[in-house]
């Protein structure tokens, strides 16, 4: 299929640029909201809005029924969902606390650098990916993030 263009760029490129602009503001808006309302309240509102819109949209579209929701009520699935919720709460509340203490720019850089390092290590360990040609850039990113933390 041929890509549709809007001006000099494909339409998808404009979506990516818009996403980058929005993302550039969200960390700063997060910091203002956290300082105003507190990280716990901000986290709770965010998760309630996401759950409500996701489940509500799924139910309204017919993709999620009460029968489908009952599959989540088995003990094994419910324990996994609760473990994911707990891990998410620890991660997000830690992130919001970091936003409250230091610049969102540093928090974002540290988060991304750590994500690159972790995904590279897991790719090698779990999927046998080669690190050839990537060691130098990964090391540079890790050193840069470490320098930011000093």
PDB file of C-alpha atoms in Angstrom:
ATOM      1  CA  UNK A   1       0.000   0.000   0.000  1.00  0.00           C
ATOM      2  CA  UNK A   2       1.241   3.437  -0.901  1.00  0.00           C
ATOM      3  CA  UNK A   3       1.779   5.879   1.970  1.00  0.00           C
ATOM      4  CA  UNK A   4      -0.439   8.965   2.041  1.00  0.00           C
ATOM      5  CA  UNK A   5       1.403  12.261   2.306  1.00  0.00           C
ATOM      6  CA  UNK A   6       0.442  15.488   4.024  1.00  0.00           C
ATOM      7  CA  UNK A   7       2.880  18.073   2.711  1.00  0.00           C
ATOM      8  CA  UNK A   8       6.417  16.745   2.551  1.00  0.00           C
ATOM      9  CA  UNK A   9       5.905  13.942   5.087  1.00  0.00           C
ATOM     10  CA  UNK A  10       3.796  10.781   5.257  1.00  0.00           C
ATOM     11  CA  UNK A  11       0.707  11.154   7.459  1.00  0.00           C
ATOM     12  CA  UNK A  12       2.180   8.722  10.005  1.00  0.00           C
ATOM     13  CA  UNK A  13       5.204  10.993  10.458  1.00  0.00           C
ATOM     14  CA  UNK A  14       2.914  13.856  11.455  1.00  0.00           C
ATOM     15  CA  UNK A  15       1.295  11.622  14.085  1.00  0.00           C
ATOM     16  CA  UNK A  16       4.727  10.767  15.476  1.00  0.00           C
ATOM     17  CA  UNK A  17       5.700  14.451  15.593  1.00  0.00           C
ATOM     18  CA  UNK A  18       2.444  15.319  17.358  1.00  0.00           C
ATOM     19  CA  UNK A  19       3.080  12.539  19.876  1.00  0.00           C
ATOM     20  CA  UNK A  20       6.578  13.933  20.550  1.00  0.00           C
ATOM     21  CA  UNK A  21       5.208  17.440  21.123  1.00  0.00           C
ATOM     22  CA  UNK A  22       2.546  16.144  23.514  1.00  0.00           C
ATOM     23  CA  UNK A  23       5.068  13.953  25.340  1.00  0.00           C
ATOM     24  CA  UNK A  24       7.362  16.971  25.729  1.00  0.00           C
ATOM     25  CA  UNK A  25       4.677  18.688  27.827  1.00  0.00           C
ATOM     26  CA  UNK A  26       3.320  15.753  29.826  1.00  0.00           C
ATOM     27  CA  UNK A  27       6.274  15.384  32.210  1.00  0.00           C
ATOM     28  CA  UNK A  28       6.091  19.035  33.169  1.00  0.00           C
ATOM     29  CA  UNK A  29       2.305  18.843  33.548  1.00  0.00           C
ATOM     30  CA  UNK A  30       2.748  15.719  35.692  1.00  0.00           C
ATOM     31  CA  UNK A  31       5.082  17.633  37.997  1.00  0.00           C
ATOM     32  CA  UNK A  32       2.618  20.521  38.406  1.00  0.00           C
ATOM     33  CA  UNK A  33      -0.270  18.117  39.083  1.00  0.00           C
ATOM     34  CA  UNK A  34       1.750  16.089  41.593  1.00  0.00           C
ATOM     35  CA  UNK A  35       2.824  19.193  43.491  1.00  0.00           C
ATOM     36  CA  UNK A  36      -0.797  20.423  43.517  1.00  0.00           C
ATOM     37  CA  UNK A  37      -2.697  17.250  44.391  1.00  0.00           C
ATOM     38  CA  UNK A  38      -0.104  14.773  45.666  1.00  0.00           C
ATOM     39  CA  UNK A  39       1.265  11.731  43.914  1.00  0.00           C
ATOM     40  CA  UNK A  40      -1.185   9.215  45.376  1.00  0.00           C
ATOM     41  CA  UNK A  41      -4.286  11.135  44.348  1.00  0.00           C
ATOM     42  CA  UNK A  42      -2.830  11.860  40.904  1.00  0.00           C
ATOM     43  CA  UNK A  43      -2.013   8.168  40.431  1.00  0.00           C
ATOM     44  CA  UNK A  44      -5.502   7.074  41.559  1.00  0.00           C
ATOM     45  CA  UNK A  45      -7.284   9.502  39.223  1.00  0.00           C
ATOM     46  CA  UNK A  46      -5.077   8.467  36.320  1.00  0.00           C
ATOM     47  CA  UNK A  47      -5.709   4.767  36.824  1.00  0.00           C
ATOM     48  CA  UNK A  48      -9.459   5.245  37.323  1.00  0.00           C
ATOM     49  CA  UNK A  49      -9.700   7.277  34.122  1.00  0.00           C
ATOM     50  CA  UNK A  50      -7.722   4.680  32.161  1.00  0.00           C
ATOM     51  CA  UNK A  51      -9.702   1.750  33.536  1.00  0.00           C
ATOM     52  CA  UNK A  52     -13.026   3.485  32.968  1.00  0.00           C
ATOM     53  CA  UNK A  53     -12.252   4.516  29.414  1.00  0.00           C
ATOM     54  CA  UNK A  54     -10.724   1.153  28.492  1.00  0.00           C
ATOM     55  CA  UNK A  55     -13.443  -1.034  29.988  1.00  0.00           C
ATOM     56  CA  UNK A  56     -16.242   1.357  29.024  1.00  0.00           C
ATOM     57  CA  UNK A  57     -15.058   1.590  25.434  1.00  0.00           C
ATOM     58  CA  UNK A  58     -14.617  -2.171  25.201  1.00  0.00           C
ATOM     59  CA  UNK A  59     -18.078  -2.839  26.606  1.00  0.00           C
ATOM     60  CA  UNK A  60     -19.750  -0.234  24.393  1.00  0.00           C
ATOM     61  CA  UNK A  61     -18.095  -1.658  21.278  1.00  0.00           C
ATOM     62  CA  UNK A  62     -19.261  -5.161  22.188  1.00  0.00           C
ATOM     63  CA  UNK A  63     -15.716  -6.463  22.580  1.00  0.00           C
ATOM     64  CA  UNK A  64     -16.023  -6.992  26.323  1.00  0.00           C
ATOM     65  CA  UNK A  65     -18.972  -8.718  27.905  1.00  0.00           C
ATOM     66  CA  UNK A  66     -19.722  -9.765  31.471  1.00  0.00           C
ATOM     67  CA  UNK A  67     -18.904 -13.330  30.398  1.00  0.00           C
ATOM     68  CA  UNK A  68     -15.492 -12.169  29.181  1.00  0.00           C
ATOM     69  CA  UNK A  69     -14.859 -10.281  32.425  1.00  0.00           C
ATOM     70  CA  UNK A  70     -15.587 -13.418  34.467  1.00  0.00           C
ATOM     71  CA  UNK A  71     -12.451 -14.993  32.964  1.00  0.00           C
ATOM     72  CA  UNK A  72     -10.442 -12.531  35.050  1.00  0.00           C
ATOM     73  CA  UNK A  73     -12.011 -13.774  38.285  1.00  0.00           C
ATOM     74  CA  UNK A  74     -10.242 -17.126  38.440  1.00  0.00           C
ATOM     75  CA  UNK A  75      -7.705 -17.190  41.300  1.00  0.00           C
ATOM     76  CA  UNK A  76      -4.641 -17.633  39.080  1.00  0.00           C
ATOM     77  CA  UNK A  77      -5.557 -14.809  36.689  1.00  0.00           C
ATOM     78  CA  UNK A  78      -6.738 -12.549  39.496  1.00  0.00           C
ATOM     79  CA  UNK A  79      -3.467 -13.016  41.395  1.00  0.00           C
ATOM     80  CA  UNK A  80      -1.475 -12.121  38.263  1.00  0.00           C
ATOM     81  CA  UNK A  81      -3.606  -9.022  37.648  1.00  0.00           C
ATOM     82  CA  UNK A  82      -3.154  -7.937  41.272  1.00  0.00           C
ATOM     83  CA  UNK A  83       0.620  -8.502  41.052  1.00  0.00           C
ATOM     84  CA  UNK A  84       0.748  -6.347  37.920  1.00  0.00           C
ATOM     85  CA  UNK A  85      -1.299  -3.644  39.666  1.00  0.00           C
ATOM     86  CA  UNK A  86       1.057  -3.681  42.642  1.00  0.00           C
ATOM     87  CA  UNK A  87       4.154  -3.471  40.433  1.00  0.00           C
ATOM     88  CA  UNK A  88       2.544  -0.631  38.465  1.00  0.00           C
ATOM     89  CA  UNK A  89       1.708   1.245  41.669  1.00  0.00           C
ATOM     90  CA  UNK A  90       5.268   0.965  42.998  1.00  0.00           C
ATOM     91  CA  UNK A  91       6.749   2.025  39.651  1.00  0.00           C
ATOM     92  CA  UNK A  92       4.403   4.953  38.991  1.00  0.00           C
ATOM     93  CA  UNK A  93       4.449   6.313  42.541  1.00  0.00           C
ATOM     94  CA  UNK A  94       8.262   6.177  42.483  1.00  0.00           C
ATOM     95  CA  UNK A  95       8.261   7.976  39.134  1.00  0.00           C
ATOM     96  CA  UNK A  96       5.895  10.653  40.423  1.00  0.00           C
ATOM     97  CA  UNK A  97       8.017  11.132  43.537  1.00  0.00           C
ATOM     98  CA  UNK A  98      11.059  11.583  41.305  1.00  0.00           C
ATOM     99  CA  UNK A  99       9.148  14.207  39.281  1.00  0.00           C
ATOM    100  CA  UNK A 100       8.401  16.042  42.521  1.00  0.00           C
ATOM    101  CA  UNK A 101      12.061  16.011  43.648  1.00  0.00           C
ATOM    102  CA  UNK A 102      14.043  16.673  40.461  1.00  0.00           C
ATOM    103  CA  UNK A 103      13.595  18.019  36.961  1.00  0.00           C
ATOM    104  CA  UNK A 104      11.301  15.968  34.712  1.00  0.00           C
ATOM    105  CA  UNK A 105      14.000  16.169  32.035  1.00  0.00           C
ATOM    106  CA  UNK A 106      16.394  14.181  34.217  1.00  0.00           C
ATOM    107  CA  UNK A 107      13.712  11.697  35.253  1.00  0.00           C
ATOM    108  CA  UNK A 108      12.775  11.044  31.622  1.00  0.00           C
ATOM    109  CA  UNK A 109      16.417  10.640  30.587  1.00  0.00           C
ATOM    110  CA  UNK A 110      17.112   8.198  33.422  1.00  0.00           C
ATOM    111  CA  UNK A 111      13.939   6.244  32.662  1.00  0.00           C
ATOM    112  CA  UNK A 112      14.748   5.948  28.973  1.00  0.00           C
ATOM    113  CA  UNK A 113      18.406   5.091  29.548  1.00  0.00           C
ATOM    114  CA  UNK A 114      17.466   2.387  32.029  1.00  0.00           C
ATOM    115  CA  UNK A 115      14.847   1.050  29.631  1.00  0.00           C
ATOM    116  CA  UNK A 116      17.373   0.788  26.808  1.00  0.00           C
ATOM    117  CA  UNK A 117      19.866  -1.015  29.032  1.00  0.00           C
ATOM    118  CA  UNK A 118      17.243  -3.397  30.421  1.00  0.00           C
ATOM    119  CA  UNK A 119      15.710  -4.197  27.016  1.00  0.00           C
ATOM    120  CA  UNK A 120      19.169  -4.844  25.570  1.00  0.00           C
ATOM    121  CA  UNK A 121      20.126  -7.188  28.410  1.00  0.00           C
ATOM    122  CA  UNK A 122      16.813  -9.045  28.254  1.00  0.00           C
ATOM    123  CA  UNK A 123      17.133  -9.357  24.474  1.00  0.00           C
ATOM    124  CA  UNK A 124      20.520 -11.030  24.884  1.00  0.00           C
ATOM    125  CA  UNK A 125      19.524 -13.234  27.832  1.00  0.00           C
ATOM    126  CA  UNK A 126      16.006 -14.284  26.821  1.00  0.00           C
ATOM    127  CA  UNK A 127      16.114 -14.170  23.026  1.00  0.00           C
ATOM    128  CA  UNK A 128      19.767 -14.742  22.179  1.00  0.00           C
ATOM    129  CA  UNK A 129      20.081 -11.401  20.367  1.00  0.00           C
ATOM    130  CA  UNK A 130      23.550 -10.279  19.391  1.00  0.00           C
ATOM    131  CA  UNK A 131      24.956  -7.210  21.083  1.00  0.00           C
ATOM    132  CA  UNK A 132      27.509  -6.757  18.294  1.00  0.00           C
ATOM    133  CA  UNK A 133      27.524  -3.166  17.108  1.00  0.00           C
ATOM    134  CA  UNK A 134      25.285  -2.034  19.967  1.00  0.00           C
ATOM    135  CA  UNK A 135      27.707  -2.235  22.880  1.00  0.00           C
ATOM    136  CA  UNK A 136      29.286   1.184  22.202  1.00  0.00           C
ATOM    137  CA  UNK A 137      25.990   3.104  21.894  1.00  0.00           C
ATOM    138  CA  UNK A 138      24.507   1.337  24.942  1.00  0.00           C
ATOM    139  CA  UNK A 139      27.616   2.085  27.001  1.00  0.00           C
ATOM    140  CA  UNK A 140      27.499   5.734  25.875  1.00  0.00           C
ATOM    141  CA  UNK A 141      23.841   6.038  26.924  1.00  0.00           C
ATOM    142  CA  UNK A 142      24.545   4.431  30.314  1.00  0.00           C
ATOM    143  CA  UNK A 143      27.513   6.726  30.927  1.00  0.00           C
ATOM    144  CA  UNK A 144      25.426   9.748  29.934  1.00  0.00           C
ATOM    145  CA  UNK A 145      22.637   8.769  32.321  1.00  0.00           C
ATOM    146  CA  UNK A 146      25.173   8.151  35.090  1.00  0.00           C
ATOM    147  CA  UNK A 147      26.696  11.588  34.418  1.00  0.00           C
ATOM    148  CA  UNK A 148      23.220  13.160  34.701  1.00  0.00           C
ATOM    149  CA  UNK A 149      22.757  11.541  38.098  1.00  0.00           C
ATOM    150  CA  UNK A 150      25.982  12.966  39.541  1.00  0.00           C
TER     151      UNK A 150
END
